[in-house]
Amino acid sequence: MGSISDAELLILEQKLHSFQDVRQLRECLFEFIFKRTEAINAYLLAQEQNFEIISQQKKSHPARHESITLEQAELEVPEEVLWLFFQRGSQLTPFYNYEQIPELILEKHKYADFARFYGVNLLQIHQEQLLLLVELPQSANAPASCKGDSNLLNILHQTALAMQGFELKQKIFQQTFERDKKEGFLKDEISRQKVFIEHMNKLQQVNLKLSSCLDLDSLYLNAVTSIREELGFDRASLFLIDHSTQSMSGTYGTDTRGVTTDEYQANFKLSTLAPIFFEALSNPKQNLVILENAPLYTLKDIVGQGWNAMLILRDGEQAIGWLAIDNLINKAPLHEYQKKLLQHYGAALSQQLIRRRSESDLIFLNNAISEMSDASSVLDVCHIAVKLARTKMNLDRVAIMLSNSDNTKLTGTYGTDMTGKVVDESYYESAKPDTEIMRLATTSGKNYCFMDPAPLYQDAKIIGYGWNMVVCLRSKDAIMGYLFADNFTHRRVLNSGQKELIRLFGLNVAQMISKRRAEEQVIAFNIELEAKVAQRTYELETLNKKLETLSTEDPLTGLHNRRSFEQTLENEWSRMTRLKKPLCAIMLDVDFFKNYNDLYGHLSGDACLKDVADSLKKVCHRATDCCARFGGEEFIVLSPDTNAEQGQVMAKKIQQTIRDLKLPHKESKVKPYLTVSIGVAALTPTPEISTKQLIEQADKAMYKAKSAGRNQIVLAPSS
């Protein structure tokens, strides 16, 4: 290999500095080597953690520029040779082989086969050394030493510098690119964050808007319109899940023009969903699912293609619905910040749905209390409660059983049969079952127990398996009964909110049963008390009548006594004064009554007086006539609106009636039978005269009749 002239050096230097690509520079280096030596292969190696070939060329073949390993390049030179070529080569002139390296020449027998490989150690480039490895044929002569060829050394040096320049440019470009890339990313990220913050602020406003909805329907409507109008998405539709029928029902959605539409008529089976959507519903960790390049639908009709997202709304782990969102109208891609925004929105909407449903539950509980308050009995309370649980709470089967005082026996009230029909179960009686669910319900601090799976019963017989719930009905600390519920008929799933609603409903039922029992006890007590009061009142009235009779009636004859007569006299005197009518008094005395008593005895005397009294009653039968025993054997008759002549006629009837008795009286000095002497007086009362004057006149007239010989009637003179 001859020396390089100055002219060749100049041309090569100009050529080296004209390259715009490091690969051209490497190819120029390989071309130079192939011209100046008998080389058949040329390799450019870099030493990093491992040896790496960054360029290679076989003579008369195009160069290959790629980073590959020694094995991939099929270069069989031992690594320790290459390592010493790198380490010792910096002190050697170009085109050295293992023979110039002391560590290798000591084991010449081991490395003699690699004598055809010559190295040129180039300058360090950013902590890396480059080794130009040249392979010559076995029969070729070794390249001449470059020690005295300054131009060759200069060319290799210029080539290394040019490579170093390209490497630096590449590094600078890469660093600049990475810096610009980061700056651009940061700007984009800042821009996205600003948009995200703006949308989060809007989300707060949307949340306030949702929380102010008056009912579930307005909440559904605002859930759809807000995600489009406030949050900027193309289209949305809200679907609710009915786990009992494994179906989804629509509420509101968006048509192809972006107009909100009523989709309440939409109802589909969950099985019609795309498998990835269907599976996501049962995965509590997955709330947002996105399909790219998916068909887009309006209800069942395909209307385009784009990304389609399912934003799942959950109550705990259970899916209660979802928002279907797509980009049909503007075809905008879905950014990461929008995904985060959707997840925040889904969480907020889920809370609002749960809260609104809870408020609906409270309304139901209030209405239930109102309906049960109208019940007429404890049995009626249970009947209403079972019907409400079936129709309003959509429970498959419900039953209420009441327990005895020591909670050892259960009595049926109302429940549901195997088809879910409400039936009268008051016929049912049994000992309280000693089952695990009953024990847990009784001892649980929550007053209920939920088991799934659990055996389901009808009349103490197992009829299937599903979830079973028992709620204790307590009044203070005492258990009054149990509310049972299960999913035998339709296998409906029960979520945490529904469990809490059943528990609260059980508290209401217990409260109503306790209240109705207390009312029934009060009613029974009142009825018993009223009966006792009525009996006592009757007894008192009877006693009062007896007392009144005793106070106004002569006990022997049954006529008015003296006190009653005087009261009647005062009343009739006042009445006749107002009416200006006459008042007549007829006084009579049994003739020789002492002799009658002495002869016949006091008992016969009493009987005689009774007979006289009966005679007076027969004659003086008007309601206003008053017959009284005046004292001893004296009697008096008070007859309102009766003048002297009428009184005299009445006296004669009395006298004749007593005569007709024909009571024997052997000691009478008038007749051999009982007779009476009668005095009659009549006055028209005025304020100027008193009752005493009437009585005195009648008394004087009677004594005149006795003085005149007895058995006579004397009429008092008119005044």
mmCIF file with all atom_site columns, N, CA, C and O in Angstrom, residues 81 175 260 310 538 613 710:
data_model
loop_
_atom_site.group_PDB
_atom_site.id
_atom_site.type_symbol
_atom_site.label_atom_id
_atom_site.label_alt_id
_atom_site.label_comp_id
_atom_site.label_asym_id
_atom_site.label_entity_id
_atom_site.label_seq_id
_atom_site.pdbx_PDB_ins_code
_atom_site.Cartn_x
_atom_site.Cartn_y
_atom_site.Cartn_z
_atom_site.occupancy
_atom_site.B_iso_or_equiv
_atom_site.pdbx_formal_charge
_atom_site.auth_seq_id
_atom_site.auth_comp_id
_atom_site.auth_asym_id
_atom_site.auth_atom_id
_atom_site.pdbx_PDB_model_num
ATOM 1  N N  . VAL A 1 81  ? -10.031  -10.787 22.291  1.00 0.00 ? 81  VAL A N  1
ATOM 2  C CA . VAL A 1 81  ? -9.200   -10.165 21.251  1.00 0.00 ? 81  VAL A CA 1
ATOM 3  C C  . VAL A 1 81  ? -9.722   -8.773  20.955  1.00 0.00 ? 81  VAL A C  1
ATOM 4  O O  . VAL A 1 81  ? -8.968   -7.791  20.878  1.00 0.00 ? 81  VAL A O  1
ATOM 5  N N  . GLN A 1 175 ? -31.173  15.306  21.280  1.00 0.00 ? 175 GLN A N  1
ATOM 6  C CA . GLN A 1 175 ? -31.477  16.010  22.523  1.00 0.00 ? 175 GLN A CA 1
ATOM 7  C C  . GLN A 1 175 ? -32.447  17.158  22.287  1.00 0.00 ? 175 GLN A C  1
ATOM 8  O O  . GLN A 1 175 ? -33.381  17.386  23.059  1.00 0.00 ? 175 GLN A O  1
ATOM 9  N N  . THR A 1 260 ? -81.926  15.796  21.836  1.00 0.00 ? 260 THR A N  1
ATOM 10 C CA . THR A 1 260 ? -82.328  14.875  22.899  1.00 0.00 ? 260 THR A CA 1
ATOM 11 C C  . THR A 1 260 ? -83.715  14.313  22.615  1.00 0.00 ? 260 THR A C  1
ATOM 12 O O  . THR A 1 260 ? -84.642  15.053  22.292  1.00 0.00 ? 260 THR A O  1
ATOM 13 N N  . MET A 1 310 ? -68.932  2.877   26.980  1.00 0.00 ? 310 MET A N  1
ATOM 14 C CA . MET A 1 310 ? -69.928  2.520   27.995  1.00 0.00 ? 310 MET A CA 1
ATOM 15 C C  . MET A 1 310 ? -69.427  3.035   29.339  1.00 0.00 ? 310 MET A C  1
ATOM 16 O O  . MET A 1 310 ? -68.391  2.602   29.841  1.00 0.00 ? 310 MET A O  1
ATOM 17 N N  . TYR A 1 538 ? -125.780 1.505   86.333  1.00 0.00 ? 538 TYR A N  1
ATOM 18 C CA . TYR A 1 538 ? -127.114 0.898   86.480  1.00 0.00 ? 538 TYR A CA 1
ATOM 19 C C  . TYR A 1 538 ? -127.413 0.611   87.939  1.00 0.00 ? 538 TYR A C  1
ATOM 20 O O  . TYR A 1 538 ? -128.513 0.892   88.448  1.00 0.00 ? 538 TYR A O  1
ATOM 21 N N  . ALA A 1 613 ? -155.369 3.315   100.980 1.00 0.00 ? 613 ALA A N  1
ATOM 22 C CA . ALA A 1 613 ? -154.479 3.940   99.993  1.00 0.00 ? 613 ALA A CA 1
ATOM 23 C C  . ALA A 1 613 ? -154.821 3.472   98.584  1.00 0.00 ? 613 ALA A C  1
ATOM 24 O O  . ALA A 1 613 ? -154.828 4.265   97.634  1.00 0.00 ? 613 ALA A O  1
ATOM 25 N N  . ARG A 1 710 ? -168.844 11.706  112.207 1.00 0.00 ? 710 ARG A N  1
ATOM 26 C CA . ARG A 1 710 ? -167.976 10.868  111.370 1.00 0.00 ? 710 ARG A CA 1
ATOM 27 C C  . ARG A 1 710 ? -168.741 10.300  110.176 1.00 0.00 ? 710 ARG A C  1
ATOM 28 O O  . ARG A 1 710 ? -169.919 10.491  110.030 1.00 0.00 ? 710 ARG A O  1
#
